[in-house]
Every structure is written in structure tokens, then in C-alpha cells.
Coordinates of C-alpha atoms in Angstrom, one line a residue:
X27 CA -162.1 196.8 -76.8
X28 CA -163.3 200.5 -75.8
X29 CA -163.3 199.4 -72.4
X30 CA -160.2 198.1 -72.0
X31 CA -158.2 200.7 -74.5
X32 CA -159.6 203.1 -71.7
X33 CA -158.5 201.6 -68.5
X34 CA -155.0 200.9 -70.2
X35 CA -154.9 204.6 -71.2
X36 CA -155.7 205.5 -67.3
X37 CA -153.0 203.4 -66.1
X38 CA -150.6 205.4 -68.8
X39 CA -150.0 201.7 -70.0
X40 CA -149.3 200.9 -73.4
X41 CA -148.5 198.0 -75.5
X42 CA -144.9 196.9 -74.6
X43 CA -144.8 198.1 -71.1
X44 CA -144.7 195.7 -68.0
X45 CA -147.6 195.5 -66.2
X46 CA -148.9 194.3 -63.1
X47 CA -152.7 193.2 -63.1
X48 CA -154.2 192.7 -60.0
X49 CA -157.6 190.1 -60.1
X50 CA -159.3 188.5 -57.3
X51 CA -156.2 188.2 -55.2
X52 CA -154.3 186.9 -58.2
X53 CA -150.9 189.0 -59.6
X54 CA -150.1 188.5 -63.1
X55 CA -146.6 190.1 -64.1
X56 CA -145.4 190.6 -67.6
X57 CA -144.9 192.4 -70.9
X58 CA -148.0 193.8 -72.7
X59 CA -149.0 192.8 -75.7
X60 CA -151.2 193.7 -78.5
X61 CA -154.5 192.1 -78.2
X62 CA -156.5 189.6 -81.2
X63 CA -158.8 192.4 -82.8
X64 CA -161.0 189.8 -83.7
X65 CA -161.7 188.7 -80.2
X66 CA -164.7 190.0 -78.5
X67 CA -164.3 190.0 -74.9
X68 CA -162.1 192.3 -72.5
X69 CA -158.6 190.4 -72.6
X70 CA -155.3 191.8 -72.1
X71 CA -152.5 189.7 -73.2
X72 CA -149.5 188.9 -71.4
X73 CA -145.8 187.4 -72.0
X74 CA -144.9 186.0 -68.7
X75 CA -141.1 185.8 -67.8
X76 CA -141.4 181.9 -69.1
X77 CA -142.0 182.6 -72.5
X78 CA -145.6 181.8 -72.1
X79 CA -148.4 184.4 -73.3
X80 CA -151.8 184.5 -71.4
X81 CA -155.0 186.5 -71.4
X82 CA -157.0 188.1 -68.7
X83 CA -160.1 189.2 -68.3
X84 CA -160.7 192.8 -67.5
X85 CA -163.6 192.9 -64.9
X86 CA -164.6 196.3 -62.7
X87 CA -162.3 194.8 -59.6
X88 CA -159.2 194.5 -61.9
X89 CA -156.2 196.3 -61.1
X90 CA -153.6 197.3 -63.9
X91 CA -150.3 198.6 -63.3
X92 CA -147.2 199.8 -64.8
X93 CA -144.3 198.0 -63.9
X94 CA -141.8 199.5 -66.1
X95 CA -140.8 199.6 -69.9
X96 CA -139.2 196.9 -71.8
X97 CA -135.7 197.2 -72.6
X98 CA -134.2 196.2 -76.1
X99 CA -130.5 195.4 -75.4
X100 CA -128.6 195.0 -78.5
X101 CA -126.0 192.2 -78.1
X102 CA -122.5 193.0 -79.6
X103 CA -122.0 192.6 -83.3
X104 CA -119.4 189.3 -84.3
X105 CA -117.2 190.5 -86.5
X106 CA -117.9 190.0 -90.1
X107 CA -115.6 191.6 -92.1
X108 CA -112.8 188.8 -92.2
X109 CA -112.9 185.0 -92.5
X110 CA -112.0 183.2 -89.7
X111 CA -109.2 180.4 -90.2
X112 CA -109.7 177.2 -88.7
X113 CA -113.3 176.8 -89.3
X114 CA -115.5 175.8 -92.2
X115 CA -117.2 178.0 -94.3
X116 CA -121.6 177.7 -93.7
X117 CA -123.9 180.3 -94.8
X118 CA -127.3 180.4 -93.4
X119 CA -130.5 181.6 -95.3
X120 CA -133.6 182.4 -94.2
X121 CA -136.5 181.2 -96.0
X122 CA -138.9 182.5 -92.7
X123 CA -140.7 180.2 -90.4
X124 CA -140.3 180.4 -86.7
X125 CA -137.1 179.2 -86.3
X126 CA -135.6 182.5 -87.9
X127 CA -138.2 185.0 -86.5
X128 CA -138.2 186.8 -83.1
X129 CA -141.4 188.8 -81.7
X130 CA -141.4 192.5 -81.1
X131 CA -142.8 193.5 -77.7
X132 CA -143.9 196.4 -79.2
X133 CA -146.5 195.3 -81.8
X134 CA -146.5 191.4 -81.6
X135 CA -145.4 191.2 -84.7
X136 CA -142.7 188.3 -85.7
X137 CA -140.1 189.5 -87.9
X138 CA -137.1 188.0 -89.7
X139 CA -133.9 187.6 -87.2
X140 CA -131.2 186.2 -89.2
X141 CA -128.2 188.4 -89.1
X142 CA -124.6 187.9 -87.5
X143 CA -125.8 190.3 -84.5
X144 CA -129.5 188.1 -84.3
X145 CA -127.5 184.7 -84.4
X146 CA -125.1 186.0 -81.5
X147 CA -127.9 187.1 -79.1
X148 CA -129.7 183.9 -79.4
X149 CA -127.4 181.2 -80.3
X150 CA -124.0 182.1 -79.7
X151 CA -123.0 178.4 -79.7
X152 CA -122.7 178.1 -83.5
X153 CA -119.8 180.6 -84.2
X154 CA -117.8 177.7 -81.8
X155 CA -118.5 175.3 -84.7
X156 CA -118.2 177.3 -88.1
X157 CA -117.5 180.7 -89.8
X158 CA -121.3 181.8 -90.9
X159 CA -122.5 184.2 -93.0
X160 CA -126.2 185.5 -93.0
X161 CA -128.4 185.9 -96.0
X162 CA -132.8 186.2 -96.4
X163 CA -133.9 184.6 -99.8
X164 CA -137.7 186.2 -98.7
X165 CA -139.7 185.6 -95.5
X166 CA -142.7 183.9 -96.3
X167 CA -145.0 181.4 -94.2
X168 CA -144.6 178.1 -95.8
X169 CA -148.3 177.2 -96.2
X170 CA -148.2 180.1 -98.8
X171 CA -144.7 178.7 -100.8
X172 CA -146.0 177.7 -104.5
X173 CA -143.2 175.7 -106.7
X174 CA -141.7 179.2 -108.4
X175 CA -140.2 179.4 -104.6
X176 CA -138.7 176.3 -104.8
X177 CA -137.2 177.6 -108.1
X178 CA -135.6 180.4 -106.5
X179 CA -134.9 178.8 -103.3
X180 CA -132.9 176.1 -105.9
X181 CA -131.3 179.1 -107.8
X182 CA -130.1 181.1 -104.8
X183 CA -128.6 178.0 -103.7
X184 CA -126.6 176.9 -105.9
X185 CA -124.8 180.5 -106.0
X186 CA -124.0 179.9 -102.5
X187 CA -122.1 176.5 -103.2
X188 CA -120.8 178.5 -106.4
X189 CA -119.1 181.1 -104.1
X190 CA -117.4 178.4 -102.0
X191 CA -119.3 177.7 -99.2
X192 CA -118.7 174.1 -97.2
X193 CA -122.3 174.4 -96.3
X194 CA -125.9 175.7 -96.8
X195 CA -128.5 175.9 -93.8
X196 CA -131.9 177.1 -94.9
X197 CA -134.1 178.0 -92.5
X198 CA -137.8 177.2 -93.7
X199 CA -141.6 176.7 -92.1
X200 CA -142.1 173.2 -90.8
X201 CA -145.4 172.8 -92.1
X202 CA -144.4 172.2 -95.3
X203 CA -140.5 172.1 -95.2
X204 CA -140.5 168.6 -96.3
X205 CA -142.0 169.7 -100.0
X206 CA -139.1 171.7 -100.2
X207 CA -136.7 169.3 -99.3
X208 CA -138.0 167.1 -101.8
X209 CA -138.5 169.8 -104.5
X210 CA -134.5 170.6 -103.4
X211 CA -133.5 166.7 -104.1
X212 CA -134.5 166.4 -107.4
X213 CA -133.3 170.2 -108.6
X214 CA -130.0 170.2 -106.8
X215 CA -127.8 167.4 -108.1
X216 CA -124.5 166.2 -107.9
X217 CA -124.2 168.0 -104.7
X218 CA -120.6 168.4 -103.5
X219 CA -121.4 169.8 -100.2
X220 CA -124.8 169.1 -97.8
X221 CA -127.7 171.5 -97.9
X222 CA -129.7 171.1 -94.7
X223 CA -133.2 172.7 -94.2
X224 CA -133.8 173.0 -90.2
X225 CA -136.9 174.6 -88.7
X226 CA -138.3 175.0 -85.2
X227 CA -141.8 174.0 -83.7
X228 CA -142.0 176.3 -81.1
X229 CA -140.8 180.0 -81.3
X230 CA -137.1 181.1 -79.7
X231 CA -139.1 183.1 -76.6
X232 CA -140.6 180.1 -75.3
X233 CA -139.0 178.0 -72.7
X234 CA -139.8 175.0 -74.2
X235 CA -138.1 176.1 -77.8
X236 CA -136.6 173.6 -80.0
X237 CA -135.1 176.6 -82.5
X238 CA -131.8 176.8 -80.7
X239 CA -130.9 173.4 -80.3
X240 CA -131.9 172.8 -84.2
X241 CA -129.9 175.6 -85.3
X242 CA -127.0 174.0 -83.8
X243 CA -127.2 170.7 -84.7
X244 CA -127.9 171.7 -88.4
X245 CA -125.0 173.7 -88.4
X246 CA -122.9 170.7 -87.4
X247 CA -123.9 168.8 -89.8
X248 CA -123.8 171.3 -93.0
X249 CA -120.1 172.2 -91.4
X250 CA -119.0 168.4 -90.6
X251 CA -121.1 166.1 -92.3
X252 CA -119.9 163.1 -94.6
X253 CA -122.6 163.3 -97.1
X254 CA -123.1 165.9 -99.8
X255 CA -127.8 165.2 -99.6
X256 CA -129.9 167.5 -99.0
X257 CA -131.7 167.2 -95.6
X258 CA -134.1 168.0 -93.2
X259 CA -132.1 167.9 -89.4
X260 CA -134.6 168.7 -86.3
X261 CA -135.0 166.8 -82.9
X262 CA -134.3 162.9 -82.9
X263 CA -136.4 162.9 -79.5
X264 CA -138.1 165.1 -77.0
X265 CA -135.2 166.1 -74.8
X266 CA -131.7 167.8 -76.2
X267 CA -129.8 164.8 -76.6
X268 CA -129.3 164.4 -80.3
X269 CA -131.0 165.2 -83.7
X270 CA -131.4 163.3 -86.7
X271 CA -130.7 164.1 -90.4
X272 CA -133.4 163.1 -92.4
X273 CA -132.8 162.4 -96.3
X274 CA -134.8 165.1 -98.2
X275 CA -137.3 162.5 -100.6
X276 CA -137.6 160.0 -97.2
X277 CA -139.0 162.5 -94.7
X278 CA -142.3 164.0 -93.2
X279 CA -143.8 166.1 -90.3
X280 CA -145.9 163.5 -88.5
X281 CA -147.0 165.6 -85.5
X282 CA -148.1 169.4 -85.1
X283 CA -146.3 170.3 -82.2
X284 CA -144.0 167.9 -80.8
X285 CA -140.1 168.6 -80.8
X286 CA -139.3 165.3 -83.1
X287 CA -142.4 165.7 -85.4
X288 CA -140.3 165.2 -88.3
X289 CA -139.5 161.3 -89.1
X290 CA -137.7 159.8 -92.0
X291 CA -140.9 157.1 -94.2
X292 CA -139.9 153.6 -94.8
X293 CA -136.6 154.4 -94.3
X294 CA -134.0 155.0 -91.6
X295 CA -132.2 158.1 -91.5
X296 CA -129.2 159.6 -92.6
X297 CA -126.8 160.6 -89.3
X298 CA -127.8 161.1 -85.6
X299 CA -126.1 164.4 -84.3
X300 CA -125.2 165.3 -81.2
X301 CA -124.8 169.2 -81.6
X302 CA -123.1 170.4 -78.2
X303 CA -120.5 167.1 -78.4
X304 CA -120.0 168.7 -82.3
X305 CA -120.4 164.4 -83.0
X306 CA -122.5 162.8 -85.7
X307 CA -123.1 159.5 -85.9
X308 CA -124.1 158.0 -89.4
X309 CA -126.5 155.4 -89.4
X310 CA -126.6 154.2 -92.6
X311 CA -123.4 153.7 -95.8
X312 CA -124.9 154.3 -99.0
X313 CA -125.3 158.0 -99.0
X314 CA -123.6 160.6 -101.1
X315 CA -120.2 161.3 -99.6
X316 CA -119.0 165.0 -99.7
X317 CA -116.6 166.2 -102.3
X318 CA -115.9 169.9 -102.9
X319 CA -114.5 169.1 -106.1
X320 CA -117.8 167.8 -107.5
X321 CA -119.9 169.7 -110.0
X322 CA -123.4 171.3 -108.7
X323 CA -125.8 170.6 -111.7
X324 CA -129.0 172.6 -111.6
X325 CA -131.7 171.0 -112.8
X326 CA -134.6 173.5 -112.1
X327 CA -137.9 173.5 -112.9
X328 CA -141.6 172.8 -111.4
X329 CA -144.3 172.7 -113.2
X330 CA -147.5 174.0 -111.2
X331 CA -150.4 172.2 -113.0
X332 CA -149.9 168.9 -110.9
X333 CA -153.1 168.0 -109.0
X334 CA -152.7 166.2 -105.3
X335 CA -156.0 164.6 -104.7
X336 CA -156.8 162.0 -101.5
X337 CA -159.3 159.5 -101.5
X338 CA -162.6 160.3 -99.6
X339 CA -165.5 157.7 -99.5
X340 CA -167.7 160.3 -101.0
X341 CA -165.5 161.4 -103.6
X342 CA -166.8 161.2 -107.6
X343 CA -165.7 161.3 -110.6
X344 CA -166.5 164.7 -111.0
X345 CA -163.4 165.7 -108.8
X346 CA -161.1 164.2 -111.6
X347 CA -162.9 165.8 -114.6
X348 CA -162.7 169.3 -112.8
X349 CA -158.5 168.8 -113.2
X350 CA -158.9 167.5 -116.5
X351 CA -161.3 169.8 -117.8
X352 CA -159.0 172.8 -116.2
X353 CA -156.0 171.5 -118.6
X354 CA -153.9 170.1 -115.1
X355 CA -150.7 168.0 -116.8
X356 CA -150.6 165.6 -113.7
X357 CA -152.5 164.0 -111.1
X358 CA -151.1 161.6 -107.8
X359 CA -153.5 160.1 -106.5
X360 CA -153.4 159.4 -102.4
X361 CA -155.3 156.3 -102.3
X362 CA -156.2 153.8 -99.3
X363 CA -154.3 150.6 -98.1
X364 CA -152.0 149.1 -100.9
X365 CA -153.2 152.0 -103.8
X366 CA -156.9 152.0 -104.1
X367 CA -159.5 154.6 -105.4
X368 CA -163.4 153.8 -105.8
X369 CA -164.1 151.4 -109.3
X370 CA -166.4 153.9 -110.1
X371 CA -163.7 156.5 -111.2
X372 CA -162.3 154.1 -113.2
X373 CA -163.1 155.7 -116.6
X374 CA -162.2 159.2 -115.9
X375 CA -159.0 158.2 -115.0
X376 CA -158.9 156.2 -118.2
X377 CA -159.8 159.5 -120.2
X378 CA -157.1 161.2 -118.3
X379 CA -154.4 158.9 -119.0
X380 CA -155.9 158.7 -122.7
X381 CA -155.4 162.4 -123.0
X382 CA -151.9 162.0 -121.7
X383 CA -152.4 163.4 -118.1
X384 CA -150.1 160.9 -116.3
X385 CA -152.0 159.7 -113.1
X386 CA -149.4 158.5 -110.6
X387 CA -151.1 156.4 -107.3
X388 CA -149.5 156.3 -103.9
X389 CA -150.9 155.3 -100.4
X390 CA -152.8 157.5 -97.3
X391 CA -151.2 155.0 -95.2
X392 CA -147.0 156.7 -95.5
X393 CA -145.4 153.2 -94.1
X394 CA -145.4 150.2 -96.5
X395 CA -145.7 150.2 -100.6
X396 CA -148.4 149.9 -102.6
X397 CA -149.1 146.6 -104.9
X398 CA -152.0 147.0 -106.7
X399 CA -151.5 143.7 -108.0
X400 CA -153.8 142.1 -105.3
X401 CA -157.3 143.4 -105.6
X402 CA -159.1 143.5 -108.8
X403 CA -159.7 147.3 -108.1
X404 CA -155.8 148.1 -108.1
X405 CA -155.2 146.0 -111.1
X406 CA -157.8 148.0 -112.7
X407 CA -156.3 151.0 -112.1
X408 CA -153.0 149.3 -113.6
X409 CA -155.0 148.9 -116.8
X410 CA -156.5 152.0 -117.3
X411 CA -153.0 153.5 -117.1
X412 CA -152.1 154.6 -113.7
X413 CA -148.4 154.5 -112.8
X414 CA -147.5 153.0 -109.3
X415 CA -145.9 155.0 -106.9
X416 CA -143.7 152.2 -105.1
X417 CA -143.5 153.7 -101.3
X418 CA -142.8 157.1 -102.4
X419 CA -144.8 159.5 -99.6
X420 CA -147.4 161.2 -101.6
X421 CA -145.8 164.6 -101.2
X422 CA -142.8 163.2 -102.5
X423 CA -144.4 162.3 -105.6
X424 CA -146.4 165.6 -106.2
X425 CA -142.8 167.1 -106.3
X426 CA -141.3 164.5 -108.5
X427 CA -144.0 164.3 -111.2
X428 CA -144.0 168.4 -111.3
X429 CA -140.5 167.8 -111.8
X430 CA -140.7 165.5 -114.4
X431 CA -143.3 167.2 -116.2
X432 CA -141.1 170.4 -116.2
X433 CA -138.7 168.4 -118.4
X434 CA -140.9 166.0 -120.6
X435 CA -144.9 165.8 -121.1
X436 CA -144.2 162.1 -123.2
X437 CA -146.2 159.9 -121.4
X438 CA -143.9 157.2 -121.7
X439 CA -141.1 159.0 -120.7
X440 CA -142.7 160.4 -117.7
X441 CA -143.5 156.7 -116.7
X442 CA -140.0 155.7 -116.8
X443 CA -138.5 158.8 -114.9
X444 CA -141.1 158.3 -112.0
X445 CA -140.8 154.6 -111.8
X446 CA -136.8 155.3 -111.3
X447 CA -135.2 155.8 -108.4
X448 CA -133.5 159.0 -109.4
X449 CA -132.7 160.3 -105.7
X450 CA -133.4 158.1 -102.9
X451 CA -137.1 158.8 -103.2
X452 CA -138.0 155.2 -104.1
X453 CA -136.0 152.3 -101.8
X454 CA -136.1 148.8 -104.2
X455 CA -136.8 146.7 -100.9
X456 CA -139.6 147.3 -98.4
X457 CA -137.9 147.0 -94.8
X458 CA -140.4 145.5 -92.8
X459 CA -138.7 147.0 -89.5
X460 CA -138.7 150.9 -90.5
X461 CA -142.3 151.5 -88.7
X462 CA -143.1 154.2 -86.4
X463 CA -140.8 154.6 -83.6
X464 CA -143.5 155.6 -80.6
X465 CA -145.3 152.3 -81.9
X466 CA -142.0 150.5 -80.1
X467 CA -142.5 152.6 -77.1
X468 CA -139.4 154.8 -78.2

């Protein structure tokens, strides 16, 4: 890095300058930016004028330039000192993720962008569609969100419906957006207005960003919608034809970087939106219709001591003991095919039940429902106490059973409350048609 900290310092360059670099009769045009420290070779980094970033190697015959100095242009602040008449009330909160984060050119860092003025520079289209306030709960990635956030995420929302609002966006991580979406379902009940949770793949400097179109189409549906659910609204499809809202307990990221990664499980889902026609299209009739006038109640609450654990083939019983042993109130077990784990854990999962650790089992495979009626290893799970997880995702059911548990640790009572259909998260029927759409060559 010596080398190249010294040919940028003879070229008067620094990071957040455009610069021209000149390579074997290649020119390469673009913003500086700060360089992986824990890469070895001679790279420069640059933002090209399509969003894209790309490194270059520094070699004796490369030329480096400065082409000028980026220029941060402040768009002009909305007003936000009066209500605006006419349109409905939505307040958007950022949770983080990149969908409400922009890069600074000067340090490549990705900070939170989630005021009035932010919203106006980027996506100007949503003050055509609602009056929206601004407000950051914390800005965290969401592979680091533990329960207690869903807790406060669940609190702070609630005071927004309390001060009147006709609709709550929260911007959150994809990765695991749809953990909170569940964890929001069960706390959040009674809803009398929708709470959508929207996220982006691919960040708002990218040509190819989902973040804008997202944005719009979630604030559509928390300012228009007919239902009163949380849910999780990103891209229906590749292009920027329509979005879909996706019930909170039903849904699932199912690719790492495609624009509709997020699809509803064994079930179809809520409303198709088209966000620059300001249309939704509801796709289904037994949802939860909106009613200001209905009560919010709060029932908050996680407990952390809830154990996910998949099925490997190598996996022993030692793996169940460990959560035992460590005092862990809950286990869900993601098993194979229709809910299967090897017989030879059989008996620790007896002792766990026995020491009133419920031990709930759900499927690897997302589509279908588990029957572990069939096979004489499923049915001697059923004996040793193991509660069946109907076609509840197995995220889904590491929220509920940390939810339950929050409220009762009877094991009886726990059985009944996760074998209920409390909020959508278990459907009575198995639909034989809700499969992958890509599998239909959609």
C-alpha cells in the first residue's frame, strides 16, 4: 500500500477526487475511493459513472490523474414544519440496511440517509403519494439484530400508530428482515393500520438499484392499503413493474441478490402493487382489513434462550445436550423431508422434553408440511414429545416459540399456543399449487 499511497500523493490525488488512470492504452474515469486494507496487492478503487466500483492495478506504466473534486450538492429541504392536507399520514423509520444508507465518496463509508432532505434527493416520487415524516430507531446490520431489537423495534412502533399515523414503513437489512417481520406479527396485534418492512438488495448508487422502486411501492401500500398486517413489500419480479406484499409469518429471502429474492412460503401473497400507477391489487380476501379505530395491543416479549438447530448427516446427540446442558428453554428443530432427525437422538430429545424444554420440528425443505406420521422415525419423534410444526418456515417458528416462551414456560400450554394459528403463520390446508414461481418458468 506504500507504493500506491505514494504515486497518489505525487498526483496530489486523494480519496474522493476524480481521477483518470491511464493503463496499457486503457482510460478508466471515476471517483476515488478508499482502498480494502486487508488486500495485498496495488489496487486503486474506482466508482464509475454507472454506479459500478472497480479496482486497478498499479503497475510502473500506470498513469494517474486528477480529474477534478467531487461535488456534494445538497438538494432543497421539503418542507416539514406543517401537515399537508390531502394526503395520508406515513412515517418512515430506519432500522439500517442498504436501502436507507448512501456512501460517502470521501471515506467509503455507508451512512444512514433517512431524512426529509435524503428522501427528496433520491426518491422524490413518494411525497406525490403521502405526507412522511422521518425517524432512525438505530442503524444496525441485520445479521447482528438479537430479539431485545425486535423488542424495541415493536415498542417504537406502536408509539408511531399511537401518535396517529396511517402508516409505518421500516426500513430494515434483507438478510434477516423476514425474522423481524415475524417477530413484528406476533408482538403487534390488532393492528388498525399496515406496518410494512421494505429493504433493498442492491445499494441506491448502483444502476441496477431496487431501493427506489421499493421505497415507493412500500409507501403505497402503508398509505393505501386495505389490510391492517404487517408485511414485507420488495420486487414481485426483475423488472419495475409491480411489487408484492408479502404477509409477515408467510415470507422468506430465497435468493442473495436477485431483485425479487423475497417470496411468500406455502402461501400466496397479500397485494400486488404497482407503485408509479399508485394501484394495488389484492390477491387474496381473508386478510385483516384496516380500521383506525381499532386498538393496537402490544404484546412484547422474546425470549433469547431458543436454540435453531438443522439437521446434518453427521450431527450427534452431543449437539442437543450442549443446549440443554446450557439451560436453553426451547429448541426447533429443522429437519429433512416431512420432519425427520437421526433415531439416534431420539433419547436426548426425550430428556429435553422430560425436562420441559419444548422441542418444536419443522422441515429444510420451506414448501410442503411436515407429517411425521409416515415413517417410524417421525412418529418416534411424536412420542418422545416433539411438537409438529405444521408448514410453518423454520424461522417463523424460532420467533413464535421465543414468543411463546416469553409468556408461558408450561409445556402444555406452549404446545397449544404453537400448534394454533395465532397469526397467519400456520395455513389449515396445504395448497398443492403455491410452489416456486421460477419452477413454472415465471
Amino acid at each position: 500500500m506504500g507504493r500506491v499511497r505514494s504515486i497518489l500523493e505525487e498526483a496530489g490525488v486523494r480519496v474522493g477526487d476524480r481521477v483518470k488512470i491511464v493503463k496499457e492504452g486503457r482510460v478508466f474515469e471515476g471517483i476515488l475511493m478508499p482502498r480494502e486494507k486487508l488486500y495485498p496487492r496495488p489496487i486503486v478503487v474506482l466508482k464509475l459513472d454507472n454506479g459500478y466500483n472497480i479496482g486497478v492495478r498499479i503497475t510502473d506504466n500506470t498513469v494517474i490523474e486528477k480529474a477534478g473534486r467531487l461535488e456534494k450538492k445538497i438538494p432543497p429541504q421539503p418542507p416539514e414544519t406543517a401537515r399537508r392536507t390531502g394526503y395520508p399520514y406515513v412515517i418512515i423509520a430506519s432500522t439500517g440496511g442498504t436501502i436507507a444508507s448512501r456512501v460517502d465518496y470521501e471515506t467509503g463509508a455507508v451512512k444512514p440517509a433517512l431524512t426529509s432532505r435524503d428522501l427528496a434527493a433520491l426518491v422524490p416520487e413518494v411525497f406525490d403519494v403521502a405526507d412522511i415524516n422521518t425517524s432512525i430507531i438505530f442503524n444496525i446490520f441485520s445479521e447482528n439484530l438479537e430479539p431485545r431489537h425486535w423488542e424495541h423495534i415493536a415498542e417504537k412502533t406502536s408509539e408511531f400508530i399511537e401518535k396517529g399515523y396511517d402508516g409505518v414503513i421500516l426500513t430494515h437489512g434483507t438478510d434477516t428482515m423476514h425474522y423481524t417481520a415475524a417477530a413484528l406479527s406476533f408482538a403487534l396485534r390488532d393492528l388498525p393500520v399496515p406496518v410494512i418492512l421494505v429493504g433493498s438488495q442492491r445499494s441506491s448508487d448502483r444502476p441496477s438499484s431496487d431501493a427506489a422502486f421499493n421505497l415507493i411501492s412500500a409507501v403505497v401500500a402503508a398509505a393505501n392499503a386495505p389490510f391492517s398486517e404487517v408485511a414485507v413489500v420488495m420486487h414481485g419480479e426483475t423488472g419495475d413493474t409491480y411489487a408484492l406484499a408479502h404477509r409477515g409469518v408467510k415470507v422468506r429471502k430465497m435468493h442473495t441478490s436477485r431483485r425479487d429474492a423475497f417470496q411468500s412460503i406455502n402461501d400466496i401473497p397479500l397485494a400486488r402493487i404497482y407503485p408509479y400507477e399508485k394501484k394495488i391489487v389484492m390477491l387474496r380476501e381473508d386478510y385483516v382489513k384496516r380500521d383506525p379505530s381499532r386498538s393496537l395491543r402490544v404484546e412484547n416479549g422474546f425470549d433469547p434462550k431458543v436454540a435453531l438447530i438443522k439437521f446434518y448427516p453427521s450431527i450427534t446427540s452431543e449437539v442437543i445436550d450442549f443446549y440443554v446442558d446450557k439451560g436453553y428453554h426451547g429448541i426447533v428443530l429443522e429437519g429433512t423431508g416431512l420432519g425427520h432427525f437421526p433415531e439416534r437422538l431420539v433419547e436426548s430429545i426425550r430428556r429435553a422434553v422430560e425436562e420441559e424444554i419444548p422441542v418444536v420440528m419443522t422441515s429444510q425443505c420451506l414448501f410442503g408440511r411436515i407429517n411425521m406420521h409416515v415413517y417410524s422415525t417421525g412418529r418416534k419423534y411424536l412420542e418422545a414429545g416433539v411438537i409438529p410444526g405444521e408448514d410453518m418456515l423454520p424461522e417463523v417458528a424460532y420467533v413464535k416459540l421465543s414468543w411463546v416462551l416469553a409468556r408461558t414456560r408450561n409445556l402444555d400450554e406452549v404446545r397449544r399456543l404453537m400448534l394454533s394459528n395465532l397469526v397467519g403463520e400456520i395455513n389449515p390446508r396445504h395448497n398443492i399449487h403455491v410452489y416456486p414461481r421460477w419452477y413454472h418458468g415465471e
